């Protein structure tokens, strides 16, 4: 019989492994099977999917993914947890052949043995944004996903231009995907109980806005715009255009007095196009 992990078993497992969850690795494990099933359902994981999970921990979400996906790729930095995962999977009635565990740091993930279609993860909170951006950039086969992050980060990721939560991570993530808030998760479903709130963010990949050269130019505009958030665009990006920012903004169809926080990624892209043209004229 296939079963998921519960609160008692998670504590027993941690004791067996002599695991003292660390803040540094963001180790707050979900102890509620219903929460895991809800996340997997939100991501619409089905048997055609190869799910990528970052930080499987003791396996709560991994088992819920295995109930639905064809295969799960799990990337875990902690050796003890990575080694234990296939054992837990078998003990719960699942076939560990459907699981690939990569015992490595997700921050440096450059390649994967298969092409994941969906990302489902309770991300380690201190690195959630860079990990998400890295995965979206490196693995275009990921066409959608649901991630659990600190609520503050979730609101930032799902913010729309003009909102005060909107910032560089949102604009950059929007290069690849559209993001939406997908609900909050109570603190009591975790062990140990975290001292921050958690929320779910869902995303769907859209058609690429441009190639790598265009992305890089767009991101340099985004970086400047949000490094000087309170400044008008004509001064925020002045250095990049060497005194010609105003003309280039007008050519991109952007009001030079607007602030970066009001611009959507498509508008940053238009300014990026001007930057590429400007640099090629040098
Ligand atoms: N998915 C599990 C759950 O929901 O119960 C655990 C989630 S816990 C918030 C984060 C997990 O990410 C931990 O298992 C931790 O060891 C792992 N982790 C932390 N930093 C990591 C990194 N850089 N690369 C891969 N895994 C990491």
Tab-separated table of C-alpha atoms and ligand atoms in Angstrom:
chain	number	residue	atom	x	y	z
A	1	UNK	CA	0.000	0.000	0.000
A	2	UNK	CA	1.221	3.493	-0.865
A	3	UNK	CA	1.271	5.909	2.077
A	4	UNK	CA	2.527	9.426	2.772
A	5	UNK	CA	4.583	10.674	5.705
A	6	UNK	CA	2.919	11.879	8.896
A	7	UNK	CA	4.059	13.990	11.859
A	8	UNK	CA	4.992	11.104	14.174
A	9	UNK	CA	6.997	9.275	11.528
A	10	UNK	CA	8.864	12.416	10.533
A	11	UNK	CA	10.073	12.930	14.093
A	12	UNK	CA	11.030	9.275	14.406
A	13	UNK	CA	12.925	9.434	11.140
A	14	UNK	CA	14.765	12.571	12.225
A	15	UNK	CA	15.705	10.864	15.493
A	16	UNK	CA	16.914	7.764	13.670
A	17	UNK	CA	19.102	9.918	11.416
A	18	UNK	CA	20.220	12.057	14.377
A	19	UNK	CA	19.022	15.024	12.343
A	20	UNK	CA	18.908	18.410	14.035
A	21	UNK	CA	17.174	20.652	11.479
A	22	UNK	CA	19.284	23.719	10.716
A	23	UNK	CA	18.172	27.269	9.898
A	24	UNK	CA	21.126	27.628	7.557
A	25	UNK	CA	19.679	24.966	5.240
A	26	UNK	CA	16.094	26.182	5.795
A	27	UNK	CA	15.127	22.787	7.204
A	28	UNK	CA	11.453	23.075	8.114
A	29	UNK	CA	9.748	19.867	7.112
A	30	UNK	CA	6.078	19.588	6.178
A	31	UNK	CA	4.432	17.083	8.525
A	32	UNK	CA	0.958	17.194	6.995
A	33	UNK	CA	0.154	14.847	4.107
A	34	UNK	CA	-2.918	16.876	3.071
A	35	UNK	CA	-0.783	19.972	2.531
A	36	UNK	CA	1.540	17.962	0.280
A	37	UNK	CA	-1.369	16.542	-1.724
A	38	UNK	CA	-2.831	20.038	-2.079
A	39	UNK	CA	0.456	21.393	-3.478
A	40	UNK	CA	0.769	18.532	-5.983
A	41	UNK	CA	-2.847	19.045	-7.065
A	42	UNK	CA	-2.300	22.781	-7.522
A	43	UNK	CA	0.623	21.995	-9.830
A	44	UNK	CA	-1.658	19.601	-11.779
A	45	UNK	CA	1.005	16.916	-11.703
A	46	UNK	CA	0.010	13.896	-13.769
A	47	UNK	CA	1.595	10.680	-15.023
A	48	UNK	CA	3.089	12.409	-18.049
A	49	UNK	CA	5.189	14.637	-15.794
A	50	UNK	CA	8.774	14.544	-14.661
A	51	UNK	CA	8.737	16.597	-11.478
A	52	UNK	CA	11.764	18.468	-10.210
A	53	UNK	CA	11.874	18.935	-6.448
A	54	UNK	CA	14.532	21.071	-4.784
A	55	UNK	CA	15.195	20.151	-1.152
A	56	UNK	CA	13.109	16.985	-0.676
A	57	UNK	CA	14.166	16.794	2.974
A	58	UNK	CA	12.619	13.741	4.631
A	59	UNK	CA	10.376	13.159	1.613
A	60	UNK	CA	6.921	14.499	2.549
A	61	UNK	CA	6.329	16.211	-0.777
A	62	UNK	CA	8.377	13.653	-2.734
A	63	UNK	CA	5.933	10.866	-1.841
A	64	UNK	CA	2.947	13.007	-2.840
A	65	UNK	CA	4.704	13.720	-6.145
A	66	UNK	CA	5.414	10.018	-6.730
A	67	UNK	CA	1.688	9.329	-6.299
A	68	UNK	CA	1.057	11.357	-9.464
A	69	UNK	CA	4.179	11.911	-11.567
A	70	UNK	CA	5.958	9.554	-13.942
A	71	UNK	CA	9.283	10.385	-12.314
A	72	UNK	CA	10.694	12.657	-9.605
A	73	UNK	CA	14.107	14.324	-9.730
A	74	UNK	CA	15.052	15.389	-6.221
A	75	UNK	CA	18.023	17.671	-5.511
A	76	UNK	CA	19.136	17.619	-1.870
A	77	UNK	CA	22.308	19.128	-0.404
A	78	UNK	CA	22.208	17.250	2.916
A	79	UNK	CA	23.921	13.833	2.519
A	80	UNK	CA	21.914	12.071	5.227
A	81	UNK	CA	18.609	13.188	3.726
A	82	UNK	CA	19.665	12.360	0.161
A	83	UNK	CA	20.788	8.853	1.182
A	84	UNK	CA	17.647	8.156	3.188
A	85	UNK	CA	15.160	9.266	0.527
A	86	UNK	CA	15.073	6.103	-1.664
A	87	UNK	CA	14.703	3.981	1.504
A	88	UNK	CA	11.725	6.055	2.693
A	89	UNK	CA	10.206	5.858	-0.791
A	90	UNK	CA	10.374	2.037	-0.810
A	91	UNK	CA	9.082	1.787	2.776
A	92	UNK	CA	6.008	3.732	1.723
A	93	UNK	CA	5.146	1.386	-1.109
A	94	UNK	CA	6.587	3.425	-3.998
A	95	UNK	CA	9.114	2.227	-6.565
A	96	UNK	CA	12.445	3.987	-6.026
A	97	UNK	CA	13.157	3.423	-9.748
A	98	UNK	CA	10.852	6.384	-10.342
A	99	UNK	CA	13.068	8.589	-8.207
A	100	UNK	CA	16.417	10.139	-9.092
A	101	UNK	CA	18.196	11.745	-6.155
A	102	UNK	CA	20.951	14.263	-6.863
A	103	UNK	CA	22.981	14.922	-3.725
A	104	UNK	CA	24.141	18.430	-4.590
A	105	UNK	CA	23.718	22.158	-4.118
A	106	UNK	CA	20.762	23.423	-6.168
A	107	UNK	CA	22.463	26.811	-6.476
A	108	UNK	CA	25.070	25.380	-8.814
A	109	UNK	CA	22.753	23.087	-10.765
A	110	UNK	CA	23.877	23.215	-14.410
A	111	UNK	CA	22.457	20.029	-15.875
A	112	UNK	CA	19.989	17.288	-15.115
A	113	UNK	CA	19.829	13.650	-16.265
A	114	UNK	CA	16.306	14.100	-17.709
A	115	UNK	CA	14.097	16.995	-18.704
A	116	UNK	CA	11.700	18.010	-15.935
A	117	UNK	CA	8.297	19.328	-16.978
A	118	UNK	CA	7.176	20.758	-13.641
A	119	UNK	CA	8.880	22.277	-10.590
A	120	UNK	CA	7.263	21.520	-7.244
A	121	UNK	CA	9.214	22.448	-4.139
A	122	UNK	CA	9.187	23.754	-0.627
A	123	UNK	CA	12.261	25.860	-1.319
A	124	UNK	CA	14.988	26.552	1.238
A	125	UNK	CA	13.935	30.076	2.207
A	126	UNK	CA	17.255	31.889	2.210
A	127	UNK	CA	18.000	30.971	-1.420
A	128	UNK	CA	14.512	30.662	-2.879
A	129	UNK	CA	14.735	33.522	-5.399
A	130	UNK	CA	18.185	32.780	-6.909
A	131	UNK	CA	17.355	29.062	-7.104
A	132	UNK	CA	14.062	29.754	-8.866
A	133	UNK	CA	15.642	32.173	-11.365
A	134	UNK	CA	18.492	29.755	-12.052
A	135	UNK	CA	16.082	26.872	-12.727
A	136	UNK	CA	13.890	28.962	-15.038
A	137	UNK	CA	16.929	30.040	-17.008
A	138	UNK	CA	18.706	26.686	-17.228
A	139	UNK	CA	15.816	24.286	-17.736
A	140	UNK	CA	13.346	25.502	-20.366
A	141	UNK	CA	11.559	22.132	-20.249
A	142	UNK	CA	9.984	23.250	-16.938
A	143	UNK	CA	6.698	24.596	-18.252
A	144	UNK	CA	4.965	25.294	-14.916
A	145	UNK	CA	5.267	24.854	-11.205
A	146	UNK	CA	4.273	25.569	-7.643
A	147	UNK	CA	6.801	26.659	-5.041
A	148	UNK	CA	6.428	27.299	-1.358
A	149	UNK	CA	8.411	30.304	-0.146
A	150	UNK	CA	8.364	32.819	2.696
A	151	UNK	CA	5.123	34.839	2.302
A	152	UNK	CA	6.999	38.106	1.933
A	153	UNK	CA	8.939	36.657	-1.013
A	154	UNK	CA	5.764	35.150	-2.499
A	155	UNK	CA	4.037	38.553	-2.571
A	156	UNK	CA	7.126	40.044	-4.154
A	157	UNK	CA	7.334	37.351	-6.836
A	158	UNK	CA	3.661	37.632	-7.755
A	159	UNK	CA	3.533	41.457	-7.635
A	160	UNK	CA	2.483	43.449	-10.671
A	161	UNK	CA	4.241	46.602	-11.956
A	162	UNK	CA	3.310	49.665	-9.920
A	163	UNK	CA	2.828	47.650	-6.743
A	164	UNK	CA	5.295	48.491	-3.987
A	165	UNK	CA	6.267	44.819	-3.627
A	166	UNK	CA	7.317	44.712	-7.291
A	167	UNK	CA	11.064	44.539	-7.755
A	168	UNK	CA	13.954	43.081	-9.649
A	169	UNK	CA	13.200	39.382	-8.831
A	170	UNK	CA	9.659	39.777	-10.177
A	171	UNK	CA	10.677	41.566	-13.350
A	172	UNK	CA	13.389	38.958	-13.981
A	173	UNK	CA	11.138	35.968	-13.273
A	174	UNK	CA	8.590	37.524	-15.656
A	175	UNK	CA	11.128	37.130	-18.451
A	176	UNK	CA	10.231	33.437	-18.418
A	177	UNK	CA	6.981	32.995	-16.518
A	178	UNK	CA	3.723	34.509	-15.270
A	179	UNK	CA	3.369	34.102	-11.517
A	180	UNK	CA	0.321	34.078	-9.230
A	181	UNK	CA	-0.253	33.737	-5.491
A	182	UNK	CA	-1.706	30.278	-4.868
A	183	UNK	CA	-2.559	30.366	-1.149
A	184	UNK	CA	-0.966	30.501	2.262
A	185	UNK	CA	0.303	27.624	4.402
A	186	UNK	CA	-0.110	27.674	8.200
A	187	UNK	CA	2.982	27.462	10.414
A	188	UNK	CA	1.609	24.430	12.260
A	189	UNK	CA	2.157	22.092	9.271
A	190	UNK	CA	5.931	22.367	9.713
A	191	UNK	CA	8.426	20.776	12.036
A	192	UNK	CA	10.192	22.657	13.446
A	193	UNK	CA	7.623	25.490	13.364
A	194	UNK	CA	9.206	28.377	11.399
A	195	UNK	CA	9.132	31.969	12.623
A	196	UNK	CA	7.944	33.284	9.256
A	197	UNK	CA	4.750	32.709	7.265
A	198	UNK	CA	4.778	30.644	4.084
A	199	UNK	CA	2.818	30.936	0.856
A	200	UNK	CA	2.503	29.147	-2.433
A	201	UNK	CA	3.269	30.729	-5.777
A	202	UNK	CA	2.275	29.072	-9.033
A	203	UNK	CA	3.771	29.901	-12.386
A	204	UNK	CA	3.339	29.095	-16.065
A	205	UNK	CA	6.043	29.576	-18.663
A	206	UNK	CA	5.241	31.842	-21.592
A	207	UNK	CA	6.850	32.198	-25.024
A	208	UNK	CA	10.425	33.508	-24.784
A	209	UNK	CA	10.724	37.308	-25.001
A	210	UNK	CA	14.097	37.106	-26.699
A	211	UNK	CA	17.429	35.323	-26.951
A	212	UNK	CA	20.241	35.180	-24.400
A	213	UNK	CA	21.852	38.405	-25.638
A	214	UNK	CA	18.546	40.247	-25.333
A	215	UNK	CA	17.872	38.751	-21.895
A	216	UNK	CA	21.243	39.847	-20.636
A	217	UNK	CA	20.717	43.431	-21.897
A	218	UNK	CA	17.226	43.516	-20.375
A	219	UNK	CA	18.516	42.250	-17.014
A	220	UNK	CA	21.233	44.925	-16.919
A	221	UNK	CA	18.486	47.554	-17.326
A	222	UNK	CA	16.398	45.881	-14.590
A	223	UNK	CA	19.408	45.788	-12.233
A	224	UNK	CA	20.062	49.512	-12.703
A	225	UNK	CA	16.393	50.463	-12.463
A	226	UNK	CA	15.951	48.757	-9.092
A	227	UNK	CA	19.371	49.638	-7.684
A	228	UNK	CA	18.113	53.233	-7.924
A	229	UNK	CA	14.453	52.496	-7.324
A	230	UNK	CA	13.384	56.025	-6.336
A	231	UNK	CA	15.032	57.614	-9.358
A	232	UNK	CA	13.409	58.337	-12.691
A	233	UNK	CA	14.519	55.948	-15.423
A	234	UNK	CA	16.506	58.634	-17.265
A	235	UNK	CA	18.849	58.993	-14.278
A	236	UNK	CA	18.690	55.359	-13.074
A	237	UNK	CA	20.125	54.066	-16.367
A	238	UNK	CA	22.212	57.159	-17.266
A	239	UNK	CA	25.547	55.328	-16.905
A	240	UNK	CA	24.543	52.513	-19.259
A	241	UNK	CA	23.699	54.965	-22.056
A	242	UNK	CA	26.551	57.424	-21.450
A	243	UNK	CA	24.445	60.584	-21.467
A	244	UNK	CA	21.912	59.362	-24.065
A	245	UNK	CA	19.407	57.728	-21.709
A	246	UNK	CA	16.563	60.157	-22.348
A	247	UNK	CA	16.664	59.806	-26.148
A	248	UNK	CA	16.902	56.039	-25.925
A	249	UNK	CA	13.969	55.825	-23.525
A	250	UNK	CA	11.859	57.903	-25.904
A	251	UNK	CA	12.946	55.659	-28.796
A	252	UNK	CA	11.822	52.646	-26.726
A	253	UNK	CA	8.427	54.274	-26.213
A	254	UNK	CA	9.027	54.834	-22.477
A	255	UNK	CA	8.423	58.079	-20.568
A	256	UNK	CA	11.926	59.063	-19.332
A	257	UNK	CA	10.497	60.389	-16.045
A	258	UNK	CA	8.856	57.073	-15.107
A	259	UNK	CA	10.345	54.929	-12.311
A	260	UNK	CA	11.464	51.362	-12.929
A	261	UNK	CA	8.925	49.993	-10.448
A	262	UNK	CA	6.151	50.961	-12.903
A	263	UNK	CA	7.612	49.055	-15.851
A	264	UNK	CA	6.696	45.550	-17.003
A	265	UNK	CA	9.367	43.184	-18.307
A	266	UNK	CA	8.245	43.832	-21.907
A	267	UNK	CA	9.108	47.515	-21.413
A	268	UNK	CA	12.482	46.666	-19.889
A	269	UNK	CA	12.988	44.512	-22.969
A	270	UNK	CA	12.330	47.482	-25.276
A	271	UNK	CA	14.936	49.531	-23.388
A	272	UNK	CA	17.315	46.539	-23.570
A	273	UNK	CA	16.896	46.586	-27.358
A	274	UNK	CA	17.962	50.237	-27.398
A	275	UNK	CA	20.963	49.364	-25.231
A	276	UNK	CA	22.094	46.668	-27.679
A	277	UNK	CA	21.715	49.113	-30.589
A	278	UNK	CA	23.526	51.849	-28.621
A	279	UNK	CA	26.434	49.507	-27.801
A	280	UNK	CA	26.709	48.298	-31.403
A	281	UNK	CA	27.094	51.930	-32.583
A	282	UNK	CA	30.136	52.451	-30.354
B	1	LIG	N1	10.600	19.344	0.915
B	1	LIG	C1	10.758	19.087	2.326
B	1	LIG	C2	9.438	19.305	3.028
B	1	LIG	O1	8.610	20.060	2.491
B	1	LIG	O2	9.255	18.764	4.089
B	1	LIG	C3	11.846	19.920	2.972
B	1	LIG	C4	11.797	21.398	2.686
B	1	LIG	S1	12.935	22.327	3.641
B	1	LIG	C5	12.090	23.896	3.637
B	1	LIG	C6	14.288	22.698	2.543
B	1	LIG	C7	15.150	21.523	2.119
B	1	LIG	O3	16.129	22.015	1.204
B	1	LIG	C8	15.941	20.838	3.222
B	1	LIG	O4	15.815	19.461	3.079
B	1	LIG	C9	17.392	21.282	3.007
B	1	LIG	O5	18.344	20.331	3.452
B	1	LIG	C10	17.421	21.461	1.503
B	1	LIG	N2	18.399	22.446	1.010
B	1	LIG	C11	18.841	23.574	1.616
B	1	LIG	N3	19.705	24.240	0.834
B	1	LIG	C12	19.821	23.516	-0.305
B	1	LIG	C13	20.584	23.677	-1.513
B	1	LIG	N4	21.382	24.721	-1.684
B	1	LIG	N5	20.464	22.731	-2.480
B	1	LIG	C14	19.640	21.658	-2.319
B	1	LIG	N6	18.908	21.447	-1.199
B	1	LIG	C15	18.990	22.363	-0.213
